[in-house]
């Protein structure tokens, strides 16, 4: 899996697909689902966004849209501690999770602690006092790692300070920040990524203590983006060092490369690669000749020269028109649109009546689309009309892509290069690895990002 990931990365860096490869149609083919997430773009996730009004000690009052916490108790002893957890646990699939609190008022003593905990921590205990909880406390700057005795960690914090907590599932580590500055490693615990569910939490203990959380609703004081970039680079560098080409797989890779280059028209590169590799497909010249003819036809479509494209299509593939009426309908409809741009209105209307009318009788779908296209004739200046989107040159791209795909099918060849199938499979594998929590580092592997931008 990781070998193919880096193979794709380096290959597409040098040989990006042609313009219509990322047309709306092919984008849906390559990436059938929208991808979202805070750190990774690989899976939709529920992330903590506010404090729970149910999972809290009754000495705490939640306000400010679920972000402000106020201590309402009157004492300051251990039994008077009060903790609240966030509305949901942190999914390990997010890779890295960070939140901050702003100390609105330190109250009487400033016994404020923030960190992470499982649902087993009693809400009458401060973060870090009991097992499976960790907390950084403001009154003494100590870190508490599941026990009542803290260890020196960082500076104290008080009214006006912003303190943050970052849980990194890829390294199983936890660290804290103060006013945007990282304070260093606080905890290493393999349980972070081994199935235990941790929640952001904050604990207060004396009268007048008030904090307000930021779960990403506004910019953090800590430069989280830079930290994530560094972590992503660390993960990628680590993986690169561990990836080697499996013995005997060079031929498979060469085959993937040749089929992709031929499909997308890199004829000069194919010849150079064939020379340097000492081979290539046995019928390489025939494939290149077919590819150049197919590429020429698709280029004519992209240029809006539909008549020339139809002429070349009939000459090189005489049976195609009869077998693929769906593609011919798209080409003829596009020809009508191109005529709206430049041909006399009489010629355009005659073409619609004589050439497109037959399609209207074949299918309700064709009829509906033609009614929309014919509506262009009602406007003196179609480019300034509500239907102007039909005249946008980008409309040609999915038609060219469909024509390319169906021509390949017509020639009994794969409609999609094997390499692009590998891309889709890689995307699915990454999503599933992240979803199952099998490897938190996979949260940093974004197939779509490096295909489009040439970087991770």
XYZ file of C-alpha atoms in Angstrom:
456
model
C 0.000 0.000 0.000
C 2.639 2.559 1.025
C 4.775 1.672 -1.989
C 1.943 2.481 -4.368
C 1.199 5.670 -2.458
C 4.688 7.031 -3.014
C 4.814 5.660 -6.537
C 1.701 7.729 -7.293
C 3.102 10.758 -5.530
C 6.308 10.950 -7.520
C 4.742 9.905 -10.811
C 1.978 12.517 -10.801
C 4.470 15.171 -9.736
C 6.153 14.777 -13.121
C 3.182 13.749 -15.274
C 0.022 15.554 -14.193
C -3.157 14.594 -16.053
C -4.284 16.826 -18.940
C -6.794 19.648 -18.254
C -9.978 17.683 -18.741
C -8.767 14.933 -16.380
C -10.065 16.994 -13.453
C -13.288 18.037 -15.126
C -16.393 17.810 -12.885
C -17.251 14.427 -14.373
C -13.841 12.829 -13.902
C -13.435 14.373 -10.478
C -16.552 12.489 -9.426
C -15.113 9.328 -10.981
C -11.800 9.730 -9.175
C -13.245 10.959 -5.898
C -16.860 9.789 -5.566
C -17.386 11.243 -2.080
C -16.755 14.657 -0.650
C -13.896 14.516 1.788
C -13.670 16.652 4.880
C -11.893 16.905 8.220
C -9.887 19.355 10.269
C -6.431 17.827 9.890
C -7.004 15.057 7.392
C -9.136 15.168 4.341
C -9.863 11.527 4.425
C -12.973 10.993 6.490
C -15.856 12.884 7.964
C -15.526 13.056 11.731
C -17.389 14.307 14.756
C -15.008 16.517 16.709
C -15.458 18.121 20.147
C -16.860 21.630 19.719
C -18.307 22.678 23.103
C -18.646 21.629 26.750
C -21.314 19.085 27.629
C -24.150 20.348 29.815
C -24.808 16.774 30.967
C -21.322 15.366 31.471
C -20.299 17.867 34.162
C -20.251 18.472 37.903
C -23.282 20.411 39.133
C -20.932 23.008 40.673
C -20.158 24.201 37.157
C -22.301 26.508 35.053
C -22.013 26.273 31.272
C -22.708 29.386 29.199
C -21.428 31.385 26.237
C -22.702 28.941 23.631
C -21.308 25.982 25.533
C -17.788 27.427 25.706
C -17.722 29.336 29.021
C -17.395 27.467 32.333
C -17.966 29.162 35.711
C -17.337 27.621 39.125
C -20.317 28.149 41.448
C -19.011 26.387 44.560
C -18.018 28.229 47.760
C -15.091 26.142 49.037
C -11.625 25.061 47.827
C -11.011 21.559 49.189
C -10.468 18.396 47.148
C -14.134 17.286 47.460
C -15.137 20.619 45.907
C -13.332 19.913 42.603
C -15.531 20.053 39.521
C -14.790 18.865 35.974
C -16.627 19.003 32.651
C -15.993 16.959 29.512
C -16.543 18.091 25.929
C -19.613 17.079 23.950
C -17.864 14.084 22.345
C -14.620 12.148 22.468
C -11.625 12.940 20.246
C -11.527 10.512 17.262
C -8.026 9.050 16.792
C -8.668 9.290 13.044
C -8.211 13.076 13.224
C -4.456 12.550 13.715
C -3.944 15.647 15.845
C -6.449 17.452 18.052
C -5.909 20.782 19.794
C -8.010 23.120 21.919
C -7.379 26.185 24.092
C -8.914 27.839 27.126
C -8.737 31.498 28.031
C -8.656 32.213 31.774
C -11.321 34.895 32.165
C -10.838 34.933 35.966
C -8.561 32.803 38.117
C -10.955 33.215 41.041
C -9.812 32.836 44.628
C -6.883 30.432 44.115
C -6.642 29.625 40.413
C -6.971 25.866 40.905
C -7.689 25.356 37.197
C -6.620 22.269 35.269
C -7.112 21.283 31.653
C -6.270 18.157 29.721
C -7.877 14.969 28.494
C -9.633 12.106 30.231
C -11.783 9.075 29.547
C -15.382 8.836 30.690
C -14.180 6.976 33.802
C -12.901 10.159 35.479
C -15.427 11.291 38.071
C -16.647 14.835 37.444
C -15.801 15.593 41.082
C -12.085 15.121 40.373
C -9.660 17.412 38.530
C -7.988 16.301 35.261
C -4.972 14.109 35.982
C -5.934 13.096 39.518
C -7.146 9.629 38.540
C -6.229 6.914 36.035
C -6.760 7.558 32.319
C -6.692 11.299 32.786
C -3.992 13.908 32.313
C -4.018 17.533 33.391
C -1.861 20.661 33.474
C -2.714 22.786 36.530
C -2.468 26.553 36.732
C -1.820 27.082 40.432
C 1.526 25.229 40.490
C 2.363 24.494 36.806
C 2.485 20.752 37.510
C 1.454 17.954 35.183
C -0.754 15.252 36.715
C -0.573 11.820 35.066
C -3.315 9.740 36.605
C -2.290 10.313 40.203
C -2.809 12.918 42.905
C 0.833 14.009 43.041
C 1.868 16.273 40.213
C 5.303 16.678 38.640
C 6.927 19.983 37.611
C 6.118 20.746 33.982
C 5.550 24.390 33.041
C 4.797 27.886 34.329
C 1.710 28.715 36.326
C -1.153 30.431 34.527
C -3.667 32.995 35.693
C -6.225 35.588 34.588
C -5.618 36.700 30.992
C -3.559 33.658 29.983
C -4.452 31.310 27.138
C -3.525 27.693 27.699
C -3.762 24.921 25.101
C -3.742 21.129 25.010
C -2.623 19.068 21.996
C -3.150 15.310 21.633
C -1.137 13.703 18.824
C -2.398 10.220 18.012
C 0.375 9.558 15.501
C 3.012 9.735 18.243
C 0.771 8.908 21.254
C 1.876 12.122 22.932
C 0.312 15.056 24.742
C 1.698 18.540 25.208
C 0.430 21.903 26.419
C 0.945 25.512 25.389
C 0.810 28.856 27.175
C 0.030 32.028 25.248
C 0.940 30.336 21.975
C 4.246 28.822 23.131
C 4.722 25.066 23.266
C 5.794 23.855 26.708
C 7.304 20.527 25.685
C 6.286 16.893 25.929
C 4.022 16.161 28.888
C 2.784 12.601 28.367
C 3.456 9.545 26.240
C 0.734 6.884 26.408
C 0.078 4.123 23.864
C -3.533 4.009 25.042
C -4.214 7.226 23.137
C -4.424 5.304 19.845
C -5.336 1.857 21.205
C -9.087 2.117 21.543
C -9.521 4.185 24.701
C -11.700 7.240 24.088
C -10.392 10.534 25.422
C -12.330 13.768 25.886
C -11.099 17.338 26.272
C -11.781 18.360 29.863
C -11.305 21.242 32.256
C -11.559 21.316 36.025
C -12.143 24.210 38.447
C -12.040 24.264 42.242
C -12.383 27.699 43.858
C -14.934 30.488 43.866
C -14.952 32.892 40.932
C -12.959 30.764 38.483
C -14.122 31.302 34.891
C -12.665 29.991 31.632
C -13.715 30.136 27.998
C -12.788 27.432 25.500
C -11.839 27.613 21.855
C -12.328 24.388 19.884
C -11.463 26.025 16.602
C -14.318 28.535 16.471
C -11.638 31.237 16.102
C -7.877 31.296 15.406
C -5.683 29.693 18.050
C -2.803 31.541 19.690
C -0.652 28.475 19.047
C 0.380 28.008 15.381
C -1.394 24.704 14.886
C -1.108 24.821 11.089
C 2.672 24.950 11.261
C 2.767 22.131 13.796
C 0.576 19.947 11.558
C 2.776 20.699 8.540
C 5.824 19.605 10.501
C 4.093 16.441 11.694
C 2.935 15.621 8.180
C 6.484 16.039 6.884
C 7.797 13.845 9.711
C 5.315 11.098 8.862
C 5.997 11.304 5.136
C 9.781 11.262 5.651
C 9.463 8.254 7.930
C 7.367 6.378 5.390
C 9.663 7.276 2.504
C 12.601 5.773 4.319
C 10.743 2.494 4.817
C 9.407 2.021 1.273
C 11.271 -0.191 -1.181
C 10.209 -1.590 -4.521
C 9.088 -5.208 -4.080
C 11.267 -7.617 -6.034
C 9.818 -8.421 -9.429
C 7.303 -5.557 -9.372
C 9.250 -3.299 -11.734
C 7.408 -4.807 -14.711
C 4.053 -4.071 -13.052
C 5.063 -0.468 -12.450
C 6.294 -0.075 -16.001
C 3.004 -1.390 -17.306
C 1.049 1.050 -15.137
C 3.204 3.935 -16.339
C 3.007 3.041 -20.025
C -0.766 2.616 -19.999
C -1.244 5.947 -18.199
C 1.109 7.882 -20.497
C -0.452 6.416 -23.623
C -3.965 7.085 -22.369
C -3.234 10.757 -21.690
C -1.104 11.429 -24.749
C 2.486 11.735 -23.517
C 3.861 10.257 -26.741
C 7.395 11.702 -26.545
C 7.746 10.552 -22.945
C 6.516 7.065 -23.887
C 9.210 6.752 -26.554
C 11.930 7.979 -24.193
C 10.759 5.615 -21.457
C 10.615 2.715 -23.883
C 14.179 3.441 -24.986
C 15.547 3.782 -21.438
C 13.676 0.744 -20.099
C 14.760 -1.363 -23.023
C 11.252 -2.221 -24.044
C 7.595 -1.363 -23.759
C 4.364 -2.775 -25.136
C 4.900 -4.974 -28.181
C 2.452 -2.892 -30.240
C 3.769 0.433 -28.929
C 3.766 2.285 -32.262
C 0.223 1.156 -33.064
C -0.938 2.291 -29.619
C 0.770 5.655 -30.056
C -0.808 6.160 -33.461
C -4.270 5.348 -32.079
C -3.630 7.590 -29.085
C -2.610 10.537 -31.226
C -5.733 10.190 -33.352
C -7.956 9.960 -30.285
C -6.180 12.876 -28.627
C -6.581 14.983 -31.785
C -10.332 14.419 -31.834
C -10.697 15.308 -28.132
C -8.558 18.422 -28.619
C -10.844 19.575 -31.435
C -13.807 19.218 -29.082
C -12.030 21.259 -26.402
C -11.397 23.951 -29.003
C -15.059 24.049 -29.975
C -14.328 22.754 -33.487
C -17.100 20.183 -33.428
C -17.436 19.823 -37.215
C -13.746 18.968 -37.504
C -14.029 16.548 -34.578
C -17.020 14.806 -36.184
C -15.187 14.553 -39.499
C -12.122 12.972 -37.856
C -14.352 10.683 -35.812
C -16.208 9.390 -38.892
C -12.945 8.926 -40.763
C -11.082 7.028 -38.020
C -14.009 5.244 -36.370
C -16.770 4.865 -38.954
C -19.039 2.639 -36.819
C -18.807 4.736 -33.652
C -21.694 7.096 -34.455
C -24.184 4.281 -34.900
C -23.093 2.463 -31.753
C -22.869 5.442 -29.376
C -25.879 7.661 -29.958
C -25.491 9.094 -26.443
C -22.088 10.598 -27.282
C -23.274 11.751 -30.699
C -26.144 13.579 -29.012
C -23.667 15.436 -26.790
C -21.468 16.324 -29.749
C -24.372 17.509 -31.909
C -25.842 19.528 -29.053
C -22.459 21.139 -28.493
C -22.248 21.913 -32.210
C -25.580 23.746 -31.929
C -24.196 25.757 -28.990
C -21.044 26.616 -30.925
C -23.229 27.783 -33.833
C -25.112 30.083 -31.448
C -21.769 31.834 -30.940
C -20.796 32.443 -34.541
C -23.128 31.073 -37.221
C -26.050 32.973 -38.783
C -29.244 32.454 -36.815
C -30.981 30.927 -39.852
C -28.306 28.253 -40.222
C -28.427 27.519 -36.491
C -32.215 27.104 -36.515
C -32.050 24.889 -39.602
C -29.446 22.659 -37.955
C -31.637 22.307 -34.885
C -34.668 21.360 -36.962
C -32.940 18.916 -39.292
C -30.224 17.318 -37.115
C -31.393 17.545 -33.516
C -35.096 16.900 -33.983
C -34.468 13.156 -34.451
C -32.796 12.979 -31.021
C -35.795 14.744 -29.483
C -37.986 11.852 -30.619
C -35.674 9.198 -29.167
C -35.663 10.019 -25.474
C -37.468 12.248 -22.931
C -34.025 13.016 -21.495
C -32.779 14.256 -24.858
C -35.977 16.251 -25.323
C -35.627 18.008 -21.959
C -31.987 18.935 -22.601
C -32.764 20.194 -26.096
C -35.579 22.389 -24.809
C -33.067 24.038 -22.494
C -30.503 24.505 -25.267
C -33.085 25.781 -27.774
C -34.055 28.460 -25.261
C -30.833 30.273 -26.219
C -32.520 31.304 -29.459
C -34.988 33.440 -27.535
C -32.337 35.968 -26.503
C -30.881 38.753 -28.595
C -27.585 38.383 -26.723
C -27.340 34.808 -25.365
C -24.051 35.617 -23.590
C -25.915 38.061 -21.341
C -28.913 35.796 -20.821
C -29.822 33.552 -17.846
C -28.767 30.615 -20.066
C -25.238 31.965 -20.629
C -23.721 29.097 -18.640
C -24.435 26.809 -21.605
C -22.009 28.879 -23.675
C -19.146 28.550 -21.187
C -16.151 26.801 -22.847
C -15.810 24.578 -19.762
C -18.925 22.740 -20.967
C -16.715 21.111 -23.607
C -14.474 19.386 -21.038
C -16.823 16.632 -19.799
C -17.864 15.977 -23.417
C -14.220 15.489 -24.428
C -13.664 13.255 -21.409
C -16.733 11.137 -22.227
C -15.662 10.900 -25.858
C -12.168 9.760 -24.858
C -13.563 7.129 -22.518
C -16.124 5.751 -24.979
C -13.626 5.669 -27.838
C -11.427 3.441 -25.713
C -14.396 1.190 -24.981
C -15.184 1.154 -28.693
C -11.650 -0.107 -29.298
C -12.056 -2.785 -26.583
C -9.581 -1.017 -24.301
C -9.957 -0.077 -20.618
C -12.028 3.089 -20.235
C -9.791 4.162 -17.339
C -6.022 3.579 -17.017
C -5.059 0.997 -14.431
C -3.044 3.646 -12.615
C -6.188 5.699 -12.008
C -7.890 2.601 -10.619
C -4.913 2.294 -8.263
C -5.516 5.917 -7.246
C -9.140 5.203 -6.403
C -8.232 2.040 -4.524
C -5.533 3.909 -2.599
C -8.078 6.556 -1.644
C -10.466 3.898 -0.346
C -7.696 2.146 1.593
C -6.564 5.392 3.235
C -10.148 6.246 4.197
C -10.712 2.799 5.670
C -7.410 2.778 7.576
C -8.280 6.145 9.111
C -11.880 5.149 9.831
C -10.822 1.941 11.589
C -8.066 3.699 13.554
C -5.599 1.116 12.267
C -2.841 3.677 11.711
C -3.378 7.238 12.976
C -0.499 8.432 10.757
C -2.741 7.743 7.757
C -4.663 10.871 8.739
C -1.841 12.816 7.066
C -2.038 10.915 3.759
C -4.195 12.983 1.413
C -4.400 11.380 -2.040
C -6.536 14.137 -3.519
C -4.222 16.895 -2.289
C -1.030 15.585 -3.865
C -2.761 14.654 -7.110
C -4.042 18.180 -7.553
C -1.180 20.166 -6.042
C 1.835 17.917 -6.472
C 2.550 17.981 -2.724
C 1.319 16.373 0.463
